[in-house]
Coordinates of C-alpha atoms and ligand atoms in Angstrom, one line a residue:
Chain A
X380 CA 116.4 57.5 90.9
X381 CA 114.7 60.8 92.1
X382 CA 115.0 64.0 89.9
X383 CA 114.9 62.7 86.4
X384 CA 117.3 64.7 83.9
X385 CA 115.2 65.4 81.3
X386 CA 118.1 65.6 79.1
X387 CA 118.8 62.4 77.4
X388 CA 118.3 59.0 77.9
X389 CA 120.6 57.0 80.0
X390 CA 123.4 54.9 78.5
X391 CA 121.5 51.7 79.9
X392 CA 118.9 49.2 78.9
X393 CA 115.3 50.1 78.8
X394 CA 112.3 48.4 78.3
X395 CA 108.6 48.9 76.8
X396 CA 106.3 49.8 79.3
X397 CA 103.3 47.0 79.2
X398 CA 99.7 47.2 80.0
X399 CA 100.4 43.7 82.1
X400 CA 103.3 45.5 84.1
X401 CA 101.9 48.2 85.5
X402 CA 101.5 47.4 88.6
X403 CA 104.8 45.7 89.3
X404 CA 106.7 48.6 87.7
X405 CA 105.3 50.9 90.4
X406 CA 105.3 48.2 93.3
X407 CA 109.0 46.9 92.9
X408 CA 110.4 49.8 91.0
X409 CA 112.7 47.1 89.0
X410 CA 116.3 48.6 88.4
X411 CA 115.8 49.4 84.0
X412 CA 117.4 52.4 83.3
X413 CA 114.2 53.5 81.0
X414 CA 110.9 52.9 79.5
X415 CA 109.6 53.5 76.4
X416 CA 106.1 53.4 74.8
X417 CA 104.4 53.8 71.7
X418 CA 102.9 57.1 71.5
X419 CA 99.9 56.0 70.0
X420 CA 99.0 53.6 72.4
X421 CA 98.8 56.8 75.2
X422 CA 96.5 59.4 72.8
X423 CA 92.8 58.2 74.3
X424 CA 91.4 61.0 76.6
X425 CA 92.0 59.5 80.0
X426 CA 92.0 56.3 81.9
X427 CA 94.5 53.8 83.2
X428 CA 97.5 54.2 80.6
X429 CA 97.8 58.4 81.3
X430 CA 97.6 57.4 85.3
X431 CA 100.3 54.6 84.9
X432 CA 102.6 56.6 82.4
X433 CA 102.2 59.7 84.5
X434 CA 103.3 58.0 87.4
X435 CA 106.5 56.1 85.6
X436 CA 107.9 59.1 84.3
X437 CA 108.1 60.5 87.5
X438 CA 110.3 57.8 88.3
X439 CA 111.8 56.7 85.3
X440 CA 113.3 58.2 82.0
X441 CA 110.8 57.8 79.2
X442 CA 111.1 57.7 75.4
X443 CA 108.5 58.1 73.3
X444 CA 108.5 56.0 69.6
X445 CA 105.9 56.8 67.2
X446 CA 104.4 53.8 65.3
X447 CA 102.2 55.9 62.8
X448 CA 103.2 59.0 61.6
X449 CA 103.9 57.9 58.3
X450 CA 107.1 59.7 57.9
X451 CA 108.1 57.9 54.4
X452 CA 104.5 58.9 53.3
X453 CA 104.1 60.1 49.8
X454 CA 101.1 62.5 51.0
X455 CA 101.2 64.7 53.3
X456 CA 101.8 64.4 57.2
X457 CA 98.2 64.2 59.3
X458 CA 98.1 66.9 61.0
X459 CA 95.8 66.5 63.7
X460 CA 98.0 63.3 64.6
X461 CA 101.0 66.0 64.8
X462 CA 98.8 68.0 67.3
X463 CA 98.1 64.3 69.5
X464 CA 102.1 64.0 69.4
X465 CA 102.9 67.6 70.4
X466 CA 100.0 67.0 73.4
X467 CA 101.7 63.8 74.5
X468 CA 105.1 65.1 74.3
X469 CA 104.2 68.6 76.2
X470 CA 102.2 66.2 78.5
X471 CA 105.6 63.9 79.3
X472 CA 108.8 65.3 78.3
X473 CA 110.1 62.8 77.4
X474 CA 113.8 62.3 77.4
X475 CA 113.6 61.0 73.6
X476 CA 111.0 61.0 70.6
X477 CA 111.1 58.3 67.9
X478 CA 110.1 57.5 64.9
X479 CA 111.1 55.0 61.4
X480 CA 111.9 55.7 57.7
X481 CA 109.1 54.3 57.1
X482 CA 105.0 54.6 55.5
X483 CA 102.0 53.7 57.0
X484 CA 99.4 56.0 56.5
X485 CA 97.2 55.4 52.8
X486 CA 94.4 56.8 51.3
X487 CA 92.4 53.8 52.3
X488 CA 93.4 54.5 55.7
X489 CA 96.1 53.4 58.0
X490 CA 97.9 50.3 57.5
X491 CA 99.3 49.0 60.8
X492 CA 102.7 48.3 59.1
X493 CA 106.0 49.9 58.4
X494 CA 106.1 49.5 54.8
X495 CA 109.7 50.2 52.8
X496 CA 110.3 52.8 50.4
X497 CA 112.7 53.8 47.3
X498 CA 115.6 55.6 48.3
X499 CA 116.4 58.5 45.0
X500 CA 116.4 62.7 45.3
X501 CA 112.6 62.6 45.4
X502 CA 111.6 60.5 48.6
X503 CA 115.2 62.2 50.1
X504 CA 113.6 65.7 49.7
X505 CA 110.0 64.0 50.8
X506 CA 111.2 62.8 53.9
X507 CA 113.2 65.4 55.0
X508 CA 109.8 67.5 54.2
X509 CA 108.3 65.8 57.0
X510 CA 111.1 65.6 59.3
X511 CA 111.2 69.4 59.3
X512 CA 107.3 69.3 59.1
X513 CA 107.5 67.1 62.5
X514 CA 110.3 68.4 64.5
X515 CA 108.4 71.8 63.8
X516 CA 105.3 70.7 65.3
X517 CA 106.3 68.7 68.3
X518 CA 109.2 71.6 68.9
X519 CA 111.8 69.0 69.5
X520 CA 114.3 67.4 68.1
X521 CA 113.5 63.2 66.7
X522 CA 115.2 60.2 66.0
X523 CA 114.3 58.5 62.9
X524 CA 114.7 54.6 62.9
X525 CA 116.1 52.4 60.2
X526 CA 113.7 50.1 58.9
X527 CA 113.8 45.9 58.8
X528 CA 112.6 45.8 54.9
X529 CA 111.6 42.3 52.7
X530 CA 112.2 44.0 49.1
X531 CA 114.3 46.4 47.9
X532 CA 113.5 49.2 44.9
X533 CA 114.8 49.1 41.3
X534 CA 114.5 52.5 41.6
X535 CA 116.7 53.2 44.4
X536 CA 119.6 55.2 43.4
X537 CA 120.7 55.8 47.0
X538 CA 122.4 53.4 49.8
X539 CA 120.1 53.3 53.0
X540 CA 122.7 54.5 55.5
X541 CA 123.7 57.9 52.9
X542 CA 120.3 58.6 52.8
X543 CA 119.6 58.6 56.7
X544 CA 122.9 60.7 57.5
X545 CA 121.4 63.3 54.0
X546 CA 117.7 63.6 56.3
X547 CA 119.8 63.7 59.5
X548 CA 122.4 66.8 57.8
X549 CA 119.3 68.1 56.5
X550 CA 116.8 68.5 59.6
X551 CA 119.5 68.1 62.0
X552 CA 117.4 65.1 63.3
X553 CA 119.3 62.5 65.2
X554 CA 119.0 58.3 64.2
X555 CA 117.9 55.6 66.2
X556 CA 119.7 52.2 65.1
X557 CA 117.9 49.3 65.5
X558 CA 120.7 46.6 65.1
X559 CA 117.9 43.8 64.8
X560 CA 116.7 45.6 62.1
X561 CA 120.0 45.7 60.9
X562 CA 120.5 41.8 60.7
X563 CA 117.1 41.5 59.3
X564 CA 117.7 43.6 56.4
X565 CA 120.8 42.6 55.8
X566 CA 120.6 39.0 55.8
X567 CA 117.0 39.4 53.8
X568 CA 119.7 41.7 50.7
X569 CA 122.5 39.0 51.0
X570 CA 124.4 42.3 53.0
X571 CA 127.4 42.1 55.7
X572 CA 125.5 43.4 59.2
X573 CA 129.1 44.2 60.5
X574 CA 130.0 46.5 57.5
X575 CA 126.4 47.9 57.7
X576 CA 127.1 49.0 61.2
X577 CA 130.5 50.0 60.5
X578 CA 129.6 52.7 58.2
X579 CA 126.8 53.8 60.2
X580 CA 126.9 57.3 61.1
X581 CA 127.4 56.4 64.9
X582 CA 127.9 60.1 66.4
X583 CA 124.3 60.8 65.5
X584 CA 122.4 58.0 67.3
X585 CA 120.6 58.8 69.9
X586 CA 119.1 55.2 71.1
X587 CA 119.8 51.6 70.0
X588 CA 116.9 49.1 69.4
X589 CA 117.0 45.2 70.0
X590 CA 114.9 42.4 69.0
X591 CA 114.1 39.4 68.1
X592 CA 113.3 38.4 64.5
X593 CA 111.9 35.2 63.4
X594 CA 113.0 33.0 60.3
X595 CA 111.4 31.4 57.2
X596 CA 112.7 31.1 53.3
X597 CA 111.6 33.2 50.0
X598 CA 110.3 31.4 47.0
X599 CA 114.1 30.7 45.9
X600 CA 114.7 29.4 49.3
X601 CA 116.7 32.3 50.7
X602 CA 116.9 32.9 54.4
X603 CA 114.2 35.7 55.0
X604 CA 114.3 37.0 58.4
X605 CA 110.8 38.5 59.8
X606 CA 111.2 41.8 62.1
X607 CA 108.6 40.1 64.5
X608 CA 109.3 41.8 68.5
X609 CA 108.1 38.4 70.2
X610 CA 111.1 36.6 71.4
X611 CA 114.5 36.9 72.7
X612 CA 117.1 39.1 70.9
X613 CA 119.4 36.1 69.3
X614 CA 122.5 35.4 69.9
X615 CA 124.1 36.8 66.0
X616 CA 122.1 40.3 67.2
X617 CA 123.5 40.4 70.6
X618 CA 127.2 40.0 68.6
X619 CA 126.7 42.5 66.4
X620 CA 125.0 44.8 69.0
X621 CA 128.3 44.3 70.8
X622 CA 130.4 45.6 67.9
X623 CA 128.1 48.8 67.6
X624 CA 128.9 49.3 71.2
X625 CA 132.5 48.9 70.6
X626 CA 132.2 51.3 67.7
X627 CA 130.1 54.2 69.0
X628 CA 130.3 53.1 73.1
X629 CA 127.4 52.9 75.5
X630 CA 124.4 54.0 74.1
X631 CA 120.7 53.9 75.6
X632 CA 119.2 50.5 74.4
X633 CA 115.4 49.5 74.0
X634 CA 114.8 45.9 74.0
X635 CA 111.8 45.6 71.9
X636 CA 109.4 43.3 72.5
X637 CA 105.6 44.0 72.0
X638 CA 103.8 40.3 70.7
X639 CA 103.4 37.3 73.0
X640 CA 104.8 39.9 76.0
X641 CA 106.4 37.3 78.6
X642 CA 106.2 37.7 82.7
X643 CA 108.1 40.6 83.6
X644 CA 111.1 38.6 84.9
X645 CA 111.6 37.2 81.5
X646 CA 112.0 41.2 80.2
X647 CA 113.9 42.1 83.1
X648 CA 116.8 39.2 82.2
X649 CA 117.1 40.5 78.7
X650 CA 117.7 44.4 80.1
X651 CA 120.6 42.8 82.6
X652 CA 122.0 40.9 79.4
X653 CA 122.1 44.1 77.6
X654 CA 123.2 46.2 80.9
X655 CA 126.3 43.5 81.3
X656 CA 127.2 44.4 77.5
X657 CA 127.3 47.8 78.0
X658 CA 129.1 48.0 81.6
X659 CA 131.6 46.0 79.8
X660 CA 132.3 48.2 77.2
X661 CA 131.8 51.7 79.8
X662 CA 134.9 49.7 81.6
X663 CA 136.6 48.6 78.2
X664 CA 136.6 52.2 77.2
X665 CA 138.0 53.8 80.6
X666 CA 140.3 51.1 80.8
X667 CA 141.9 52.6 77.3
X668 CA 141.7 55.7 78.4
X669 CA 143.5 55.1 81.6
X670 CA 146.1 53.3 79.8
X671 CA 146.5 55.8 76.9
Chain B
X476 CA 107.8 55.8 38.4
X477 CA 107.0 59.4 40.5
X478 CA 106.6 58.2 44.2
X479 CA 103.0 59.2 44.6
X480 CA 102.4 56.4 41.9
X481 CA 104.3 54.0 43.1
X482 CA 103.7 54.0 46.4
X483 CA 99.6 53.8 45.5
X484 CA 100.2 50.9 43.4
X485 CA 102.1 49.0 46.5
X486 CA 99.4 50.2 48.8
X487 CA 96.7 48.1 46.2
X488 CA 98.8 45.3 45.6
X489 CA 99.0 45.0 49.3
X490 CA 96.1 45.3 49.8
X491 CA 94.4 43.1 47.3
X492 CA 96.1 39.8 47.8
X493 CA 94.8 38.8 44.2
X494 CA 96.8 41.1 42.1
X495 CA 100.1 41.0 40.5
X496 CA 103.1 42.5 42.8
X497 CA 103.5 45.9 42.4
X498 CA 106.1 47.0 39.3
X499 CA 109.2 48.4 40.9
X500 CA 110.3 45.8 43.4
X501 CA 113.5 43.5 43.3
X502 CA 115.6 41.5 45.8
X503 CA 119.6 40.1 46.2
X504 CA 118.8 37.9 43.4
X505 CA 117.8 40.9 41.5
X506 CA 113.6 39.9 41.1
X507 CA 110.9 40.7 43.3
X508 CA 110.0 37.4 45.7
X509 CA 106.4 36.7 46.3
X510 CA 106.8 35.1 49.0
X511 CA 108.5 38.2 50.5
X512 CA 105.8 40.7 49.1
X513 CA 103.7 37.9 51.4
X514 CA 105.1 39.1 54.6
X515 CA 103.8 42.5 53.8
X516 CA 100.5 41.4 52.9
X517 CA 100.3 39.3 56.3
X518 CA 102.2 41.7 58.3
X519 CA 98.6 44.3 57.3
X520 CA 96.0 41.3 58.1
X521 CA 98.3 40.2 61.4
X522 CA 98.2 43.4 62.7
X523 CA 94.4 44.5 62.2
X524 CA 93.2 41.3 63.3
X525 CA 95.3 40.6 66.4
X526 CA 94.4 44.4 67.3
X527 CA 90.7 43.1 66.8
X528 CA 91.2 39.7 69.1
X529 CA 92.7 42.2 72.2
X530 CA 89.6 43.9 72.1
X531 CA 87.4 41.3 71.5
X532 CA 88.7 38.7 73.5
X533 CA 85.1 37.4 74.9
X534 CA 83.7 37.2 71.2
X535 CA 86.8 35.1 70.1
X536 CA 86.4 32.3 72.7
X537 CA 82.3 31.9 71.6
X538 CA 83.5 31.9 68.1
X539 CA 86.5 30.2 68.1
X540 CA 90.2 31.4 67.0
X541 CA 89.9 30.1 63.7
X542 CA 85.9 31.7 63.2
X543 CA 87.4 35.0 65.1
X544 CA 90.4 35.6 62.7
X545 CA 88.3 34.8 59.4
X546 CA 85.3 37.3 60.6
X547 CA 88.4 39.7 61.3
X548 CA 90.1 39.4 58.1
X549 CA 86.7 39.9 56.2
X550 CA 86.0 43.2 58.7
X551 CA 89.7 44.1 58.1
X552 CA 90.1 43.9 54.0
X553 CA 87.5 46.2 53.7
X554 CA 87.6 48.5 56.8
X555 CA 91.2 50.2 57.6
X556 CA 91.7 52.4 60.3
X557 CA 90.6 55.2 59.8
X558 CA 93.6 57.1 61.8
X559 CA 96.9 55.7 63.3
X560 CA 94.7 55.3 67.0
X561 CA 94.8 51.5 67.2
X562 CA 93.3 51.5 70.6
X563 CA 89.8 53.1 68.6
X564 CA 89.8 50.2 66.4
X565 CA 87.0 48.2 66.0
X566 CA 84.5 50.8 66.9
X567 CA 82.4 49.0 64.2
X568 CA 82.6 45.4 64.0
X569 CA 79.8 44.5 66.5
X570 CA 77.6 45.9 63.6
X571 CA 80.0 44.3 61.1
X572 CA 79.1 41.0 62.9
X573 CA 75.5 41.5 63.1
X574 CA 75.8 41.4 59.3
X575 CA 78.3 38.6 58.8
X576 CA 76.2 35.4 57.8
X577 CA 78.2 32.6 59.0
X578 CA 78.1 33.9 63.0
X579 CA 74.3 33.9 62.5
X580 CA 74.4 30.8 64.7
X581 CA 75.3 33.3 67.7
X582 CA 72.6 36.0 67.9
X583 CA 73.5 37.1 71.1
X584 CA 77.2 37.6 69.4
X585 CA 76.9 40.6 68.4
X586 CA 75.9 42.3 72.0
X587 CA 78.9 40.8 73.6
X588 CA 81.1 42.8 71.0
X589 CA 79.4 45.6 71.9
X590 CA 79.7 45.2 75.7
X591 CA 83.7 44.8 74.9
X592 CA 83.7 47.6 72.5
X593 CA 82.2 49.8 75.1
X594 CA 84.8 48.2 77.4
X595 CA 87.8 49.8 75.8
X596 CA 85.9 53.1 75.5
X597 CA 85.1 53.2 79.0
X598 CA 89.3 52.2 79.3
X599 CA 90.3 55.4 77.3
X600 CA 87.4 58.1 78.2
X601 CA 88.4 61.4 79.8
X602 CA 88.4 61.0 83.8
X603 CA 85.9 62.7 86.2
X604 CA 84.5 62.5 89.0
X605 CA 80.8 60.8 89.2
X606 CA 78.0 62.3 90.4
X607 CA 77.5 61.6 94.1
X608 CA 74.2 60.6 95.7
X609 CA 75.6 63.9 98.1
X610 CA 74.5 66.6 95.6
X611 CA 70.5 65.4 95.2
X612 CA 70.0 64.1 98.7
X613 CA 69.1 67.2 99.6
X614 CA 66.4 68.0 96.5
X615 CA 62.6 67.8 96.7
X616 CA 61.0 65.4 94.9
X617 CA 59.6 67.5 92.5
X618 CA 62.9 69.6 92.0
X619 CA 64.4 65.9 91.3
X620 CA 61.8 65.6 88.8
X621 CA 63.4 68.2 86.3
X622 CA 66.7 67.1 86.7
X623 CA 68.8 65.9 83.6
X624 CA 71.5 63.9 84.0
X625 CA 75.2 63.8 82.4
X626 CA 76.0 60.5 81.5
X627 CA 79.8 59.8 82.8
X628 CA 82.3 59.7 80.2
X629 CA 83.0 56.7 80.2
X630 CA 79.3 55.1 80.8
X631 CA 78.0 53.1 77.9
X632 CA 74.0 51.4 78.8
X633 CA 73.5 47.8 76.8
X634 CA 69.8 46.6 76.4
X635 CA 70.4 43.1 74.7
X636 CA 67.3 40.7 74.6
X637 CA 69.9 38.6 75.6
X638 CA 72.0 38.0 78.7
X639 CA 75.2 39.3 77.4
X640 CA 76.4 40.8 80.9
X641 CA 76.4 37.3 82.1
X642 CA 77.9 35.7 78.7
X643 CA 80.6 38.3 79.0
X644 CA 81.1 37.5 83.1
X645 CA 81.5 33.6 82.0
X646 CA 84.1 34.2 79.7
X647 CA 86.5 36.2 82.0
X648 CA 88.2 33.1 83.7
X649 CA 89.9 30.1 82.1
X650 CA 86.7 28.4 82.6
X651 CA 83.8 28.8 81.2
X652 CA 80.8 29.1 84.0
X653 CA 77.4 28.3 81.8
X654 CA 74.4 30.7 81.8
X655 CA 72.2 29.5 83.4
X656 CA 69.4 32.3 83.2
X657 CA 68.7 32.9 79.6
X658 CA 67.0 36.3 80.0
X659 CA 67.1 39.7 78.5
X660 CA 69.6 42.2 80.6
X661 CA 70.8 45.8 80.2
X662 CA 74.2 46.1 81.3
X663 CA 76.1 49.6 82.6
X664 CA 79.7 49.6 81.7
X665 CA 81.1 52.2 83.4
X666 CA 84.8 53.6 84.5
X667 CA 84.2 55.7 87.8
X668 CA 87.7 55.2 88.6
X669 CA 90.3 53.4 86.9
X670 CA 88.7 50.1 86.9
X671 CA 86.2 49.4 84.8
X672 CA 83.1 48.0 85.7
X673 CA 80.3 45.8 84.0
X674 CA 77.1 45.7 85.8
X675 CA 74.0 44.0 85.1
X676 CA 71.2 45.9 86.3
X677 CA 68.2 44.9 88.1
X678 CA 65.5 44.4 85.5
X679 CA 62.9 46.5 86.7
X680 CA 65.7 49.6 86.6
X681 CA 66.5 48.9 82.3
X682 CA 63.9 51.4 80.5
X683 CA 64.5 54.1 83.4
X684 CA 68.4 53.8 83.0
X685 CA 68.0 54.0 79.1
X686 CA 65.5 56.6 79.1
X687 CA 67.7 58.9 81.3
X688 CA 71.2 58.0 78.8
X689 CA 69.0 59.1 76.1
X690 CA 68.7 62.3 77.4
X691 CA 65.4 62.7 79.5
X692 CA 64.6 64.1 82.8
X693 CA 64.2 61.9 86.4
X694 CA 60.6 62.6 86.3
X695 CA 60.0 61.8 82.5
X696 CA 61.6 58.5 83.1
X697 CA 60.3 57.7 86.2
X698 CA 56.8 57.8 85.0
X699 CA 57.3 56.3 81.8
X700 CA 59.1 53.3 83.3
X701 CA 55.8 53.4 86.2
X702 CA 53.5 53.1 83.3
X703 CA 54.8 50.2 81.8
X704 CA 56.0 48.5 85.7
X705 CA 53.5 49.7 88.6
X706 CA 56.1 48.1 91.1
X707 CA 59.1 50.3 90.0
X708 CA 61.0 51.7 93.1
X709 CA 62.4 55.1 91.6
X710 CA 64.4 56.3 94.6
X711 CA 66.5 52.8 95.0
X712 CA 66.5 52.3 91.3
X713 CA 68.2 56.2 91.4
X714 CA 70.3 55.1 94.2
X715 CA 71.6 52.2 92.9
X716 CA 72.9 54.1 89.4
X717 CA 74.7 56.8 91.3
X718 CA 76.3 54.4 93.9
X719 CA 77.8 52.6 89.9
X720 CA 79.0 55.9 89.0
X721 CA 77.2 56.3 86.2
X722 CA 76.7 59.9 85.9
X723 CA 79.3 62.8 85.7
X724 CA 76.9 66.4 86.4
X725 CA 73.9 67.2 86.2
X726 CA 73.1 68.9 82.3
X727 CA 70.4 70.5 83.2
X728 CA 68.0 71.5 86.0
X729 CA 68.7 73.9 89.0
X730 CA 70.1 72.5 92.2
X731 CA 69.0 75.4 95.0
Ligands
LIG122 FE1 112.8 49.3 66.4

């Protein structure tokens, strides 16, 4: 683990890189094939988060997922938090930048949530406004995330997986899949997750996001599943995670899980759950190969 | 509706927990759920005032959980971010507190969130190196006396007329040491490194260390702390600031 590519990421689990971790990520250089932070967590001027990232990168591959540009935004991109991304991102190279169909920027200020948004022709040309607008700015390629949502749009005219492969055709952005977010959504819209994932435009994702959601009821006492990043990944995601990989084949995988952040051990077994999945299906795949 | 519209009048339903869900929205069952606009609404307050409890962990164990997250949520409904920089938020809700009526039980409360607002600063402020007892050794006293010096970066002074240093130290473990000195203190919270420090300073070394934050020269505050403390001991009281780190340069003043 010496000369990082800065290429892509690695078709192996990664994890987010923790305040509380620090330290043992640099002493016992644990064997995760990535890290990933959120870039707004590393835009103060100095201090301990630029030493400690600084000093992962240079022995891990990083990605870097955006919690707050507001990409699904009505208004207009901020630009000044453009210029902290393009900073960051000249700063770390890292191997991936992220960010979700999603808003969270208002004019009361900013939100601290990934809110949902109508899918029709106007928020399709919106978004792919800002896509462009962003991958300008930051000079790179990104990967834009589908959401977890709670409500859907009377208005929407468009399914959710068309209009991520239009801004992907459009700005020649790449898609990040979060397959919790997958199960979430679709068990909150009465949706199959395994026809959601088989339709998904597989040859344009760049990284895979896991999770663990949590569970409560609507008013009509529907299963609602909450997009919640403080637990496990369960046991229906891992399935359906498994058929993705099956589909598409290894990919890079973030486990994602930023509330109630567990010992480092705890972290660690969920990246070798994920790793075991994906060596499986590296030696599914060659096995076919070898045979055909 | 246009989607400048429509997303405003989610953004005030949101954020107004009183009024009517926002037109627009539906569901599997083809209406809009409360109960799943709800997640929404809590996934906003959750946010802001868990980001508010990691910053002001000291303040939420003298409160309480329950007190902390309803002074948050009052702080939060009316104060957003102002910019997607999480780590600044917060800046004002020591002041927020010093207004909020029902913690007026706690009047040292208020300090302590200062002490861990200035914390977090001190965590995120631009690195440099601090100002080494090595560059003035070799002054005369009276070119010392025109000196002014650059507070570090990450240097934030505290005069509480309460002992909100110590508070603060209490509340760091799992148990809670009592206090026994109940005494006005001026704390230095300072990041000379990577670690960041809170210091109580001696008491006689308080009006010197504020009168040189707030800009004035070594001799100015030397003899306006003498004035008011004939026993003051300028050289350690100088000495014991730079060993904390707590300058970055000198701002002005010539060093022959
Ligand atoms: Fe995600």
């Amino acid at each position: 683990m010496n000369a990082v590519a800065r290429e892509s990421l690695p078709a192996r689990a990664g994890l987010g890189l923790k305040p509380e971790h620090y330290g043992h990520v640099l002493e016992a250089r644990p064997d995760v094939g990535f890290f990933e932070v959120h870039a707004e967590n590393y835009m103060g001027a100095g201090g301990p988060p630029h030493r400690y990232l600084e000093a992962v990168a240079s022995l891990y591959p990083l990605s870097l997922h955006g919690v707050g540009l507001s990409i699904g935004a009505a208004g207009p991109l901020d630009t000044a938090h453009l210029r902290r991304l393009r900073e960051l991102i000249d700063r770390y190279r890292p191997q991936s930048f992220s960010e979700h169909l999603a808003w969270s920027t208002h004019d009361t200020g900013f939100l601290n949530d990934l809110l949902p948004l109508p899918y029709t022709p106007e928020t399709l040309a919106r978004v792919s406004e800002h896509v462009d607008e962003a991958q300008q700015a930051i000079g790179r390629q990104l990967l834009l995330e589908n959401p977890s949502t709670y409500l859907l749009f009377t208005e929407s005219t468009i399914d959710e997986i068309d209009f991520l492969e239009a801004v992907a055709a459009r700005t020649g952005c790449g898609l990040l899949l979060d397959v919790n977010n997958v199960m979430v959504s679709c068990v909150n819209h009465r949706l199959d997750p395994a026809a959601y994932i088989d339709r998904f435009p597989v040859e344009r994702v760049g990284e895979i996001h896991l999770a663990g959601y949590d569970e409560t009821v609507d008013g009509a006492g529907d299963r609602l599943l909450i997009d919640a990043h403080g637990s496990p990944v369960k046991t229906d995601v891992m399935a359906l995670y498994d058929l993705t990989l099956a589909r598409a084949g290894p990919l890079p995988t973030l486990i994602e899980w930023d509330n109630d952040v567990p010992a480092f051990p705890t972290l660690h077994a969920e990246a070798v759950r994920v790793d075991a999945l994906l060596a499986g299906q590296a030696a599914r795949r060659n096995h076919l190969k070898r045979a055909g | 509706m246009e989607f400048t519209a429509s997303q405003h009048a989610f953004a005030q339903a949101l954020l107004h927990a009183d009024q009517p869900l926002p037109p627009g929205l539906t569901g599997a069952r083809g209406t809009a759920d409360e109960a799943r606009f709800a997640v929404y609404r809590n996934n906003v307050h959750v946010g802001l005032t868990r980001a508010l409890a990691q910053r002001f962990g000291v303040s939420e164990k003298l409160v309480g959980p329950d007190f902390f997250v309803g002074m948050a949520r009052a702080y939060a409904q009316d104060r957003k971010p102002s910019s997607p920089l999480i780590i600044d938020y917060g800046d004002e809700f020591p002041d927020f507190i010093a207004g909020f009526a029902p913690a007026r039980a706690l009047p040292y409360l208020p300090d302590v969130a200062r002490l861990e607002a200035a914390w977090t600063r001190a965590y995120h402020a631009a690195d440099a190196a601090p100002l080494t007892l090595a560059v003035l050794a070799p002054l005369a006293p009276e070119d010392l006396a025109t000196l002014i010096l650059r507070p570090h970066p990450s240097a934030a002074l505290l005069r509480s007329p309460h002992p909100v240093g110590s508070i603060w130290a209490a509340h760091q473990g799992t148990d809670v040491t009592p206090v026994d000195d109940w005494r006005p203190e001026t704390v230095l919270v300072v990041r000379p490194e990577m670690a960041v420090n809170v210091h109580v300073l001696p008491v006689r070394d308080g009006l010197f260390a504020a009168l040189l934050f707030a800009g004035g020269s070594l001799g100015a505050a030397a003899e306006a702390t003498l004035a008011e403390d004939p026993g003051f001991d300028f050289g350690a009281a100088l000495v014991g600031l730079l060993t904390l780190g707590a300058f970055a340069a000198i701002a002005q003043g010539d060093v022959p």
